[in-house]
């Protein structure tokens, strides 16, 4: 459900460098001496938390970084990785808490390196380490949900209005399975669900999506989406001394690998879906996230009307691709299916309540914020 399970349904070679090889790579490519490093979780890339013992070039800065070694499939599209990294740098300069790259010895933001398997090549970056606690590990409340919605809108608005790069066209990822416009592509992976009540609901989501969302896409306002603001990709810290009632603020935005051209309403739908996952009141989440989003980018009537099916569509994407992945990689099946149980429960509940009742709950909660906005 979170990015750790949201793998792409394609054949790729995940890097498998040893810790010794990773440390040597940091020294050779970036000119930094590693004090220690440890692996970080990732499905299709390989990540290490790296602590360095001092910069060889004498520059000031953080001494902890994330070494990101991209899988062989995505490494074949350097323009895409380039523009994603430049977007991170742009957002950091705009005041968003996103990582920035440490330059290679030859002054580049990334380097294509020979992999550990055959002749596979992997794009390598060293990114600043962002401290904080993933949203998945805190008890979310209305205040932080509102802030996450506000962040989602502010991020997309900044990218849409101010971000320019020669390779930005590479974000038009027509068949990218995680772009919300591509929910109908799930039909080729739905076999993995078998024949059961879950499959019937997903088929219903896909059909309604094709009938009610796809024809309206041209009326939605376009932008660049982060595309994966899930509960593990948003970090928070507490700016409150109260341990019993901490006030959280967003301290980090991770993983820009799902960036693509989309629509403002896609981003808020994705954020709502992922914030529902761990919430004790999943159907109550949407109104708070929506209120935060609309404090920056109010949705049109057409966009609001599609929100239920867009949230349902993201659930379907996550659940179907998790099931497909479990078929491809059966050793991960237990892990994938445990995580999916919550998602299936929420999707089924949404459809049992129906679009009208769910929207009423979301929109009434959001409306209440017009009279009272969180501090």
mmCIF file of C-alpha atoms in Angstrom:
data_model
loop_
_atom_site.group_PDB
_atom_site.id
_atom_site.type_symbol
_atom_site.label_atom_id
_atom_site.label_comp_id
_atom_site.label_asym_id
_atom_site.label_seq_id
_atom_site.Cartn_x
_atom_site.Cartn_y
_atom_site.Cartn_z
ATOM 1 C CA UNK A 1 0.000 0.000 0.000
ATOM 2 C CA UNK A 2 2.793 2.388 0.783
ATOM 3 C CA UNK A 3 5.595 2.946 -1.653
ATOM 4 C CA UNK A 4 7.402 -0.121 -0.375
ATOM 5 C CA UNK A 5 4.677 -2.276 -1.880
ATOM 6 C CA UNK A 6 3.869 -0.130 -4.876
ATOM 7 C CA UNK A 7 6.202 -1.797 -7.324
ATOM 8 C CA UNK A 8 5.899 -1.366 -11.030
ATOM 9 C CA UNK A 9 4.495 -4.347 -12.938
ATOM 10 C CA UNK A 10 7.530 -4.736 -15.169
ATOM 11 C CA UNK A 11 10.717 -6.709 -15.274
ATOM 12 C CA UNK A 12 13.628 -4.826 -13.785
ATOM 13 C CA UNK A 13 16.911 -5.591 -12.109
ATOM 14 C CA UNK A 14 17.076 -4.327 -8.568
ATOM 15 C CA UNK A 15 20.622 -3.355 -7.586
ATOM 16 C CA UNK A 16 22.279 -5.617 -5.025
ATOM 17 C CA UNK A 17 25.491 -3.926 -3.962
ATOM 18 C CA UNK A 18 27.164 -5.053 -0.756
ATOM 19 C CA UNK A 19 27.818 -2.460 1.951
ATOM 20 C CA UNK A 20 31.509 -2.561 1.044
ATOM 21 C CA UNK A 21 30.731 -1.920 -2.647
ATOM 22 C CA UNK A 22 28.377 0.918 -1.730
ATOM 23 C CA UNK A 23 31.027 2.582 0.455
ATOM 24 C CA UNK A 24 33.592 2.286 -2.334
ATOM 25 C CA UNK A 25 31.104 3.799 -4.782
ATOM 26 C CA UNK A 26 30.545 6.841 -2.517
ATOM 27 C CA UNK A 27 34.311 7.372 -2.311
ATOM 28 C CA UNK A 28 34.932 6.883 -6.038
ATOM 29 C CA UNK A 29 31.976 8.864 -7.420
ATOM 30 C CA UNK A 30 31.426 11.547 -4.790
ATOM 31 C CA UNK A 31 34.829 11.783 -3.134
ATOM 32 C CA UNK A 32 33.484 11.177 0.381
ATOM 33 C CA UNK A 33 34.866 8.792 3.011
ATOM 34 C CA UNK A 34 32.163 6.641 4.594
ATOM 35 C CA UNK A 35 32.169 6.280 8.391
ATOM 36 C CA UNK A 36 29.273 3.831 8.314
ATOM 37 C CA UNK A 37 26.246 2.967 6.230
ATOM 38 C CA UNK A 38 23.171 0.821 6.560
ATOM 39 C CA UNK A 39 20.538 -0.373 4.087
ATOM 40 C CA UNK A 40 17.192 1.430 3.873
ATOM 41 C CA UNK A 41 13.992 -0.280 2.671
ATOM 42 C CA UNK A 42 13.054 0.049 -0.985
ATOM 43 C CA UNK A 43 11.279 -2.256 -3.394
ATOM 44 C CA UNK A 44 12.846 -1.719 -6.784
ATOM 45 C CA UNK A 45 15.816 0.556 -6.040
ATOM 46 C CA UNK A 46 18.593 0.122 -3.486
ATOM 47 C CA UNK A 47 19.025 2.761 -0.784
ATOM 48 C CA UNK A 48 21.627 3.243 1.949
ATOM 49 C CA UNK A 49 21.810 5.721 4.810
ATOM 50 C CA UNK A 50 25.401 6.966 4.645
ATOM 51 C CA UNK A 51 27.398 8.820 7.292
ATOM 52 C CA UNK A 52 30.569 10.481 6.020
ATOM 53 C CA UNK A 53 33.600 11.475 8.047
ATOM 54 C CA UNK A 54 34.157 14.892 6.492
ATOM 55 C CA UNK A 55 33.968 16.379 3.035
ATOM 56 C CA UNK A 56 37.064 16.114 0.908
ATOM 57 C CA UNK A 57 36.240 19.442 -0.750
ATOM 58 C CA UNK A 58 35.916 21.253 2.566
ATOM 59 C CA UNK A 59 32.313 22.291 1.950
ATOM 60 C CA UNK A 60 29.985 22.772 4.851
ATOM 61 C CA UNK A 61 26.835 20.696 5.052
ATOM 62 C CA UNK A 62 25.151 17.599 6.390
ATOM 63 C CA UNK A 63 27.221 14.536 7.198
ATOM 64 C CA UNK A 64 24.381 12.090 6.556
ATOM 65 C CA UNK A 65 23.097 11.252 3.101
ATOM 66 C CA UNK A 66 20.938 8.742 1.297
ATOM 67 C CA UNK A 67 22.708 6.821 -1.458
ATOM 68 C CA UNK A 68 20.065 5.992 -4.056
ATOM 69 C CA UNK A 69 20.928 3.344 -6.659
ATOM 70 C CA UNK A 70 18.135 3.231 -9.243
ATOM 71 C CA UNK A 71 16.930 -0.047 -10.761
ATOM 72 C CA UNK A 72 18.151 -0.925 -14.240
ATOM 73 C CA UNK A 73 14.795 -0.263 -15.942
ATOM 74 C CA UNK A 74 14.365 3.311 -14.700
ATOM 75 C CA UNK A 75 18.089 3.997 -15.161
ATOM 76 C CA UNK A 76 17.515 3.762 -18.929
ATOM 77 C CA UNK A 77 15.594 7.066 -18.785
ATOM 78 C CA UNK A 78 18.185 9.601 -17.564
ATOM 79 C CA UNK A 79 16.053 12.585 -18.650
ATOM 80 C CA UNK A 80 13.274 11.480 -16.305
ATOM 81 C CA UNK A 81 15.624 11.032 -13.335
ATOM 82 C CA UNK A 82 17.283 14.355 -14.189
ATOM 83 C CA UNK A 83 14.016 16.290 -14.172
ATOM 84 C CA UNK A 84 12.822 14.575 -10.972
ATOM 85 C CA UNK A 85 16.056 15.561 -9.245
ATOM 86 C CA UNK A 86 15.898 19.113 -10.582
ATOM 87 C CA UNK A 87 12.321 19.339 -9.279
ATOM 88 C CA UNK A 88 13.550 18.329 -5.817
ATOM 89 C CA UNK A 89 16.215 21.056 -5.990
ATOM 90 C CA UNK A 90 13.645 23.605 -7.167
ATOM 91 C CA UNK A 91 11.225 22.735 -4.361
ATOM 92 C CA UNK A 92 13.982 22.937 -1.752
ATOM 93 C CA UNK A 93 14.881 26.413 -3.027
ATOM 94 C CA UNK A 94 11.179 27.338 -2.762
ATOM 95 C CA UNK A 95 11.172 26.361 0.919
ATOM 96 C CA UNK A 96 9.719 22.851 0.695
ATOM 97 C CA UNK A 97 11.444 20.168 2.829
ATOM 98 C CA UNK A 98 12.772 18.067 -0.051
ATOM 99 C CA UNK A 99 16.180 16.459 -0.417
ATOM 100 C CA UNK A 100 18.886 17.875 -2.677
ATOM 101 C CA UNK A 101 21.724 16.027 -4.410
ATOM 102 C CA UNK A 102 25.372 16.105 -3.394
ATOM 103 C CA UNK A 103 27.333 16.608 -6.586
ATOM 104 C CA UNK A 104 29.669 13.996 -8.015
ATOM 105 C CA UNK A 105 33.397 14.707 -8.288
ATOM 106 C CA UNK A 106 32.840 16.007 -11.820
ATOM 107 C CA UNK A 107 30.007 18.325 -10.718
ATOM 108 C CA UNK A 108 27.014 16.264 -11.856
ATOM 109 C CA UNK A 109 23.829 15.525 -9.900
ATOM 110 C CA UNK A 110 23.948 11.829 -10.834
ATOM 111 C CA UNK A 111 26.195 9.209 -12.400
ATOM 112 C CA UNK A 112 25.496 6.094 -14.469
ATOM 113 C CA UNK A 113 27.515 3.244 -12.975
ATOM 114 C CA UNK A 114 28.063 -0.404 -13.865
ATOM 115 C CA UNK A 115 25.930 -2.645 -11.726
ATOM 116 C CA UNK A 116 26.651 -5.812 -9.839
ATOM 117 C CA UNK A 117 24.891 -8.075 -12.341
ATOM 118 C CA UNK A 118 26.154 -8.545 -15.878
ATOM 119 C CA UNK A 119 26.190 -5.401 -17.958
ATOM 120 C CA UNK A 120 23.297 -3.671 -16.163
ATOM 121 C CA UNK A 121 23.738 0.041 -15.494
ATOM 122 C CA UNK A 122 22.315 1.891 -12.506
ATOM 123 C CA UNK A 123 21.877 5.624 -11.996
ATOM 124 C CA UNK A 124 23.443 6.704 -8.714
ATOM 125 C CA UNK A 125 22.634 9.785 -6.618
ATOM 126 C CA UNK A 126 23.641 10.960 -3.152
ATOM 127 C CA UNK A 127 20.796 12.922 -1.558
ATOM 128 C CA UNK A 128 20.686 14.940 1.646
ATOM 129 C CA UNK A 129 19.183 12.970 4.523
ATOM 130 C CA UNK A 130 15.880 14.326 5.854
ATOM 131 C CA UNK A 131 15.235 13.554 9.527
ATOM 132 C CA UNK A 132 11.723 12.976 10.788
ATOM 133 C CA UNK A 133 9.069 10.381 11.526
ATOM 134 C CA UNK A 134 6.942 8.870 8.745
ATOM 135 C CA UNK A 135 3.255 9.776 9.022
ATOM 136 C CA UNK A 136 2.593 6.012 9.120
ATOM 137 C CA UNK A 137 4.123 5.898 12.606
ATOM 138 C CA UNK A 138 2.107 8.667 14.269
ATOM 139 C CA UNK A 139 -1.517 9.019 15.309
ATOM 140 C CA UNK A 140 -2.789 11.462 12.703
ATOM 141 C CA UNK A 141 -5.243 14.164 13.723
ATOM 142 C CA UNK A 142 -7.232 16.808 11.860
ATOM 143 C CA UNK A 143 -4.396 19.333 12.109
ATOM 144 C CA UNK A 144 -1.710 17.242 10.396
ATOM 145 C CA UNK A 145 -4.188 15.912 7.791
ATOM 146 C CA UNK A 146 -5.069 19.513 6.916
ATOM 147 C CA UNK A 147 -1.361 20.366 6.663
ATOM 148 C CA UNK A 148 -0.738 17.398 4.355
ATOM 149 C CA UNK A 149 -3.566 18.514 2.071
ATOM 150 C CA UNK A 150 -2.190 22.054 2.055
ATOM 151 C CA UNK A 151 1.300 20.728 1.268
ATOM 152 C CA UNK A 152 0.006 18.642 -1.653
ATOM 153 C CA UNK A 153 -1.672 21.642 -3.250
ATOM 154 C CA UNK A 154 1.225 24.025 -2.592
ATOM 155 C CA UNK A 155 3.739 21.572 -4.080
ATOM 156 C CA UNK A 156 1.744 21.028 -7.280
ATOM 157 C CA UNK A 157 1.032 24.755 -7.634
ATOM 158 C CA UNK A 158 4.725 25.653 -7.320
ATOM 159 C CA UNK A 159 5.705 23.037 -9.907
ATOM 160 C CA UNK A 160 2.940 24.071 -12.311
ATOM 161 C CA UNK A 161 3.594 27.796 -12.114
ATOM 162 C CA UNK A 162 7.357 28.126 -11.617
ATOM 163 C CA UNK A 163 9.244 24.949 -12.551
ATOM 164 C CA UNK A 164 10.917 24.980 -15.945
ATOM 165 C CA UNK A 165 13.395 22.447 -17.296
ATOM 166 C CA UNK A 166 14.411 21.305 -20.800
ATOM 167 C CA UNK A 167 13.485 17.687 -19.977
ATOM 168 C CA UNK A 168 10.140 18.458 -18.322
ATOM 169 C CA UNK A 169 8.363 16.790 -21.278
ATOM 170 C CA UNK A 170 9.669 13.449 -19.990
ATOM 171 C CA UNK A 171 7.042 13.743 -17.233
ATOM 172 C CA UNK A 172 4.375 13.018 -19.860
ATOM 173 C CA UNK A 173 4.446 9.311 -19.012
ATOM 174 C CA UNK A 174 1.596 7.999 -21.151
ATOM 175 C CA UNK A 175 1.468 4.356 -20.008
ATOM 176 C CA UNK A 176 2.828 4.873 -16.486
ATOM 177 C CA UNK A 177 0.755 2.514 -14.364
ATOM 178 C CA UNK A 178 0.746 4.806 -11.297
ATOM 179 C CA UNK A 179 -0.690 7.821 -13.105
ATOM 180 C CA UNK A 180 -4.319 7.982 -11.979
ATOM 181 C CA UNK A 181 -5.499 8.501 -15.559
ATOM 182 C CA UNK A 182 -4.340 4.947 -16.248
ATOM 183 C CA UNK A 183 -6.723 3.064 -13.932
ATOM 184 C CA UNK A 184 -8.154 1.251 -17.026
ATOM 185 C CA UNK A 185 -4.705 -0.321 -17.591
ATOM 186 C CA UNK A 186 -5.366 -2.424 -14.479
ATOM 187 C CA UNK A 187 -7.465 -4.759 -16.625
ATOM 188 C CA UNK A 188 -4.281 -6.512 -17.779
ATOM 189 C CA UNK A 189 -3.277 -7.293 -14.173
ATOM 190 C CA UNK A 190 -6.675 -8.047 -12.622
ATOM 191 C CA UNK A 191 -6.188 -11.782 -13.221
ATOM 192 C CA UNK A 192 -4.068 -11.802 -10.064
ATOM 193 C CA UNK A 193 -7.158 -11.261 -7.885
ATOM 194 C CA UNK A 194 -8.741 -14.559 -8.911
ATOM 195 C CA UNK A 195 -12.539 -14.741 -8.860
ATOM 196 C CA UNK A 196 -13.950 -13.177 -5.691
ATOM 197 C CA UNK A 197 -15.899 -10.201 -4.311
ATOM 198 C CA UNK A 198 -12.791 -8.026 -4.427
ATOM 199 C CA UNK A 199 -12.366 -8.535 -8.143
ATOM 200 C CA UNK A 200 -16.011 -7.601 -8.692
ATOM 201 C CA UNK A 201 -15.506 -4.273 -6.889
ATOM 202 C CA UNK A 202 -12.316 -3.478 -8.803
ATOM 203 C CA UNK A 203 -14.083 -4.249 -12.094
ATOM 204 C CA UNK A 204 -16.835 -1.873 -11.001
ATOM 205 C CA UNK A 205 -14.250 0.819 -10.190
ATOM 206 C CA UNK A 206 -12.612 0.426 -13.612
ATOM 207 C CA UNK A 207 -15.908 0.541 -15.501
ATOM 208 C CA UNK A 208 -17.177 3.597 -13.612
ATOM 209 C CA UNK A 209 -13.784 5.240 -14.066
ATOM 210 C CA UNK A 210 -13.930 4.742 -17.826
ATOM 211 C CA UNK A 211 -17.508 5.993 -17.952
ATOM 212 C CA UNK A 212 -17.416 8.940 -15.535
ATOM 213 C CA UNK A 213 -13.795 10.087 -15.106
ATOM 214 C CA UNK A 214 -11.955 9.579 -18.404
ATOM 215 C CA UNK A 215 -14.416 11.756 -20.412
ATOM 216 C CA UNK A 216 -13.967 14.602 -17.896
ATOM 217 C CA UNK A 217 -10.160 14.660 -17.806
ATOM 218 C CA UNK A 218 -10.025 17.522 -20.288
ATOM 219 C CA UNK A 219 -12.038 19.687 -17.887
ATOM 220 C CA UNK A 220 -9.620 19.112 -14.972
ATOM 221 C CA UNK A 221 -6.782 21.583 -14.373
ATOM 222 C CA UNK A 222 -3.444 20.094 -15.369
ATOM 223 C CA UNK A 223 -0.248 20.234 -13.325
ATOM 224 C CA UNK A 224 2.770 18.141 -12.357
ATOM 225 C CA UNK A 225 1.975 15.587 -9.627
ATOM 226 C CA UNK A 226 4.348 14.198 -7.022
ATOM 227 C CA UNK A 227 2.122 11.161 -7.429
ATOM 228 C CA UNK A 228 2.983 9.216 -4.286
ATOM 229 C CA UNK A 229 2.319 11.304 -1.166
ATOM 230 C CA UNK A 230 1.826 8.223 0.954
ATOM 231 C CA UNK A 231 2.202 7.696 4.687
ATOM 232 C CA UNK A 232 5.857 6.655 4.331
ATOM 233 C CA UNK A 233 6.877 9.433 1.937
ATOM 234 C CA UNK A 234 5.818 12.291 4.219
ATOM 235 C CA UNK A 235 7.974 12.913 7.295
ATOM 236 C CA UNK A 236 6.853 14.950 10.299
ATOM 237 C CA UNK A 237 8.346 16.259 13.478
ATOM 238 C CA UNK A 238 6.740 17.789 16.546
ATOM 239 C CA UNK A 239 7.139 21.463 17.302
ATOM 240 C CA UNK A 240 5.317 21.073 20.587
ATOM 241 C CA UNK A 241 6.695 20.351 24.048
ATOM 242 C CA UNK A 242 3.546 18.413 24.917
ATOM 243 C CA UNK A 243 4.112 14.664 24.709
ATOM 244 C CA UNK A 244 0.429 13.918 25.268
ATOM 245 C CA UNK A 245 -0.831 16.226 22.516
ATOM 246 C CA UNK A 246 2.026 16.838 20.060
ATOM 247 C CA UNK A 247 1.557 19.311 17.207
ATOM 248 C CA UNK A 248 3.164 17.946 14.081
ATOM 249 C CA UNK A 249 4.534 19.752 11.061
ATOM 250 C CA UNK A 250 5.779 18.291 7.793
ATOM 251 C CA UNK A 251 9.587 17.995 7.870
ATOM 252 C CA UNK A 252 10.291 15.980 4.730
ATOM 253 C CA UNK A 253 8.910 14.933 1.345
ATOM 254 C CA UNK A 254 10.458 11.757 -0.065
ATOM 255 C CA UNK A 255 10.515 9.738 -3.302
ATOM 256 C CA UNK A 256 9.811 11.735 -6.457
ATOM 257 C CA UNK A 257 10.109 8.672 -8.715
ATOM 258 C CA UNK A 258 6.356 8.642 -9.484
ATOM 259 C CA UNK A 259 6.269 12.255 -10.697
ATOM 260 C CA UNK A 260 4.266 12.768 -13.866
ATOM 261 C CA UNK A 261 1.946 15.199 -15.571
ATOM 262 C CA UNK A 262 -1.545 14.871 -14.183
ATOM 263 C CA UNK A 263 -4.169 17.058 -12.552
ATOM 264 C CA UNK A 264 -4.545 18.883 -9.252
ATOM 265 C CA UNK A 265 -7.449 16.632 -8.249
ATOM 266 C CA UNK A 266 -5.228 13.552 -8.715
ATOM 267 C CA UNK A 267 -2.858 14.723 -5.985
ATOM 268 C CA UNK A 268 -5.554 15.314 -3.381
ATOM 269 C CA UNK A 269 -7.187 11.948 -4.190
ATOM 270 C CA UNK A 270 -3.880 10.118 -3.778
ATOM 271 C CA UNK A 271 -3.169 11.887 -0.481
ATOM 272 C CA UNK A 272 -6.652 11.061 0.849
ATOM 273 C CA UNK A 273 -6.306 7.392 -0.078
ATOM 274 C CA UNK A 274 -2.951 6.954 1.647
ATOM 275 C CA UNK A 275 -3.960 8.896 4.756
ATOM 276 C CA UNK A 276 -6.953 6.543 5.094
ATOM 277 C CA UNK A 277 -4.731 3.460 5.361
ATOM 278 C CA UNK A 278 -3.687 3.645 9.012
ATOM 279 C CA UNK A 279 -6.456 5.895 10.298
ATOM 280 C CA UNK A 280 -8.898 4.592 12.937
ATOM 281 C CA UNK A 281 -11.539 6.732 11.172
ATOM 282 C CA UNK A 282 -10.664 6.223 7.500
ATOM 283 C CA UNK A 283 -13.784 7.785 6.015
ATOM 284 C CA UNK A 284 -13.292 10.847 8.203
ATOM 285 C CA UNK A 285 -9.868 11.584 6.747
ATOM 286 C CA UNK A 286 -10.928 12.920 3.363
ATOM 287 C CA UNK A 287 -12.598 16.110 4.549
ATOM 288 C CA UNK A 288 -9.566 17.323 6.494
ATOM 289 C CA UNK A 289 -7.121 16.621 3.639
ATOM 290 C CA UNK A 290 -9.531 18.235 1.153
ATOM 291 C CA UNK A 291 -9.910 21.350 3.329
ATOM 292 C CA UNK A 292 -6.152 21.806 3.476
ATOM 293 C CA UNK A 293 -5.829 21.291 -0.277
ATOM 294 C CA UNK A 294 -8.643 23.714 -1.083
ATOM 295 C CA UNK A 295 -7.118 26.395 1.136
ATOM 296 C CA UNK A 296 -4.541 26.672 -1.685
ATOM 297 C CA UNK A 297 -6.299 25.237 -4.768
ATOM 298 C CA UNK A 298 -10.119 25.107 -4.509
ATOM 299 C CA UNK A 299 -11.510 22.301 -6.656
ATOM 300 C CA UNK A 300 -14.057 22.903 -9.398
ATOM 301 C CA UNK A 301 -17.443 21.182 -9.347
ATOM 302 C CA UNK A 302 -16.231 18.696 -11.992
ATOM 303 C CA UNK A 303 -13.100 17.884 -9.987
ATOM 304 C CA UNK A 304 -15.051 17.417 -6.766
ATOM 305 C CA UNK A 305 -17.511 15.177 -8.568
ATOM 306 C CA UNK A 306 -14.693 12.815 -9.579
ATOM 307 C CA UNK A 307 -13.021 12.626 -6.170
ATOM 308 C CA UNK A 308 -14.772 9.467 -4.933
ATOM 309 C CA UNK A 309 -13.848 7.494 -8.051
ATOM 310 C CA UNK A 310 -10.301 8.871 -8.060
ATOM 311 C CA UNK A 311 -9.720 7.739 -4.462
ATOM 312 C CA UNK A 312 -11.292 4.376 -5.323
ATOM 313 C CA UNK A 313 -9.100 4.202 -8.423
ATOM 314 C CA UNK A 314 -5.943 4.683 -6.381
ATOM 315 C CA UNK A 315 -7.033 1.930 -3.994
ATOM 316 C CA UNK A 316 -7.586 -0.312 -7.032
ATOM 317 C CA UNK A 317 -4.142 0.527 -8.449
ATOM 318 C CA UNK A 318 -2.396 -0.258 -5.192
ATOM 319 C CA UNK A 319 -4.320 -3.457 -4.480
ATOM 320 C CA UNK A 320 -4.257 -4.947 -7.981
ATOM 321 C CA UNK A 321 -0.565 -4.267 -8.502
ATOM 322 C CA UNK A 322 0.242 -5.664 -5.051
ATOM 323 C CA UNK A 323 -1.601 -8.864 -6.017
ATOM 324 C CA UNK A 324 0.173 -8.976 -9.386
ATOM 325 C CA UNK A 325 3.504 -8.521 -7.624
ATOM 326 C CA UNK A 326 2.712 -11.351 -5.239
ATOM 327 C CA UNK A 327 2.266 -13.631 -8.263
ATOM 328 C CA UNK A 328 5.611 -12.540 -9.711
ATOM 329 C CA UNK A 329 7.448 -12.644 -6.390
ATOM 330 C CA UNK A 330 5.673 -15.262 -4.245
ATOM 331 C CA UNK A 331 8.326 -14.979 -1.527
ATOM 332 C CA UNK A 332 6.805 -11.558 -0.709
ATOM 333 C CA UNK A 333 3.185 -12.698 -0.856
ATOM 334 C CA UNK A 334 2.546 -12.846 2.883
ATOM 335 C CA UNK A 335 3.955 -9.344 3.379
ATOM 336 C CA UNK A 336 2.012 -7.910 0.449
ATOM 337 C CA UNK A 337 -1.288 -9.483 1.423
ATOM 338 C CA UNK A 338 -1.095 -8.477 5.101
ATOM 339 C CA UNK A 339 -0.681 -4.851 4.077
ATOM 340 C CA UNK A 340 -3.469 -5.142 1.498
ATOM 341 C CA UNK A 341 -6.091 -6.274 4.019
ATOM 342 C CA UNK A 342 -6.605 -2.753 5.354
ATOM 343 C CA UNK A 343 -6.906 -1.350 1.869
ATOM 344 C CA UNK A 344 -9.490 -3.885 0.770
ATOM 345 C CA UNK A 345 -11.538 -3.170 3.896
ATOM 346 C CA UNK A 346 -11.538 0.582 3.208
ATOM 347 C CA UNK A 347 -12.416 0.201 -0.477
ATOM 348 C CA UNK A 348 -15.277 -2.180 0.326
ATOM 349 C CA UNK A 349 -16.574 0.210 3.012
ATOM 350 C CA UNK A 350 -16.533 3.116 0.558
ATOM 351 C CA UNK A 351 -18.598 1.154 -1.951
ATOM 352 C CA UNK A 352 -20.998 -0.121 0.698
ATOM 353 C CA UNK A 353 -21.666 3.457 1.853
ATOM 354 C CA UNK A 354 -21.889 4.723 -1.699
ATOM 355 C CA UNK A 355 -20.525 7.800 -3.416
ATOM 356 C CA UNK A 356 -23.220 10.196 -2.220
ATOM 357 C CA UNK A 357 -22.810 9.378 1.487
ATOM 358 C CA UNK A 358 -18.989 9.407 1.383
ATOM 359 C CA UNK A 359 -18.900 12.718 -0.494
ATOM 360 C CA UNK A 360 -21.395 14.237 1.930
ATOM 361 C CA UNK A 361 -19.071 13.357 4.821
ATOM 362 C CA UNK A 362 -15.982 14.718 3.066
ATOM 363 C CA UNK A 363 -17.589 17.924 1.796
ATOM 364 C CA UNK A 364 -19.337 18.770 5.093
ATOM 365 C CA UNK A 365 -16.054 18.366 6.979
ATOM 366 C CA UNK A 366 -14.248 20.562 4.455
ATOM 367 C CA UNK A 367 -17.032 23.154 4.585
ATOM 368 C CA UNK A 368 -16.620 23.474 8.350
ATOM 369 C CA UNK A 369 -13.092 24.800 7.790
ATOM 370 C CA UNK A 370 -14.453 27.892 6.064
ATOM 371 C CA UNK A 371 -15.539 29.003 9.539
ATOM 372 C CA UNK A 372 -12.495 27.708 11.421
ATOM 373 C CA UNK A 373 -9.058 27.122 9.964
ATOM 374 C CA UNK A 374 -6.329 25.362 11.988
ATOM 375 C CA UNK A 375 -3.637 27.639 13.370
#
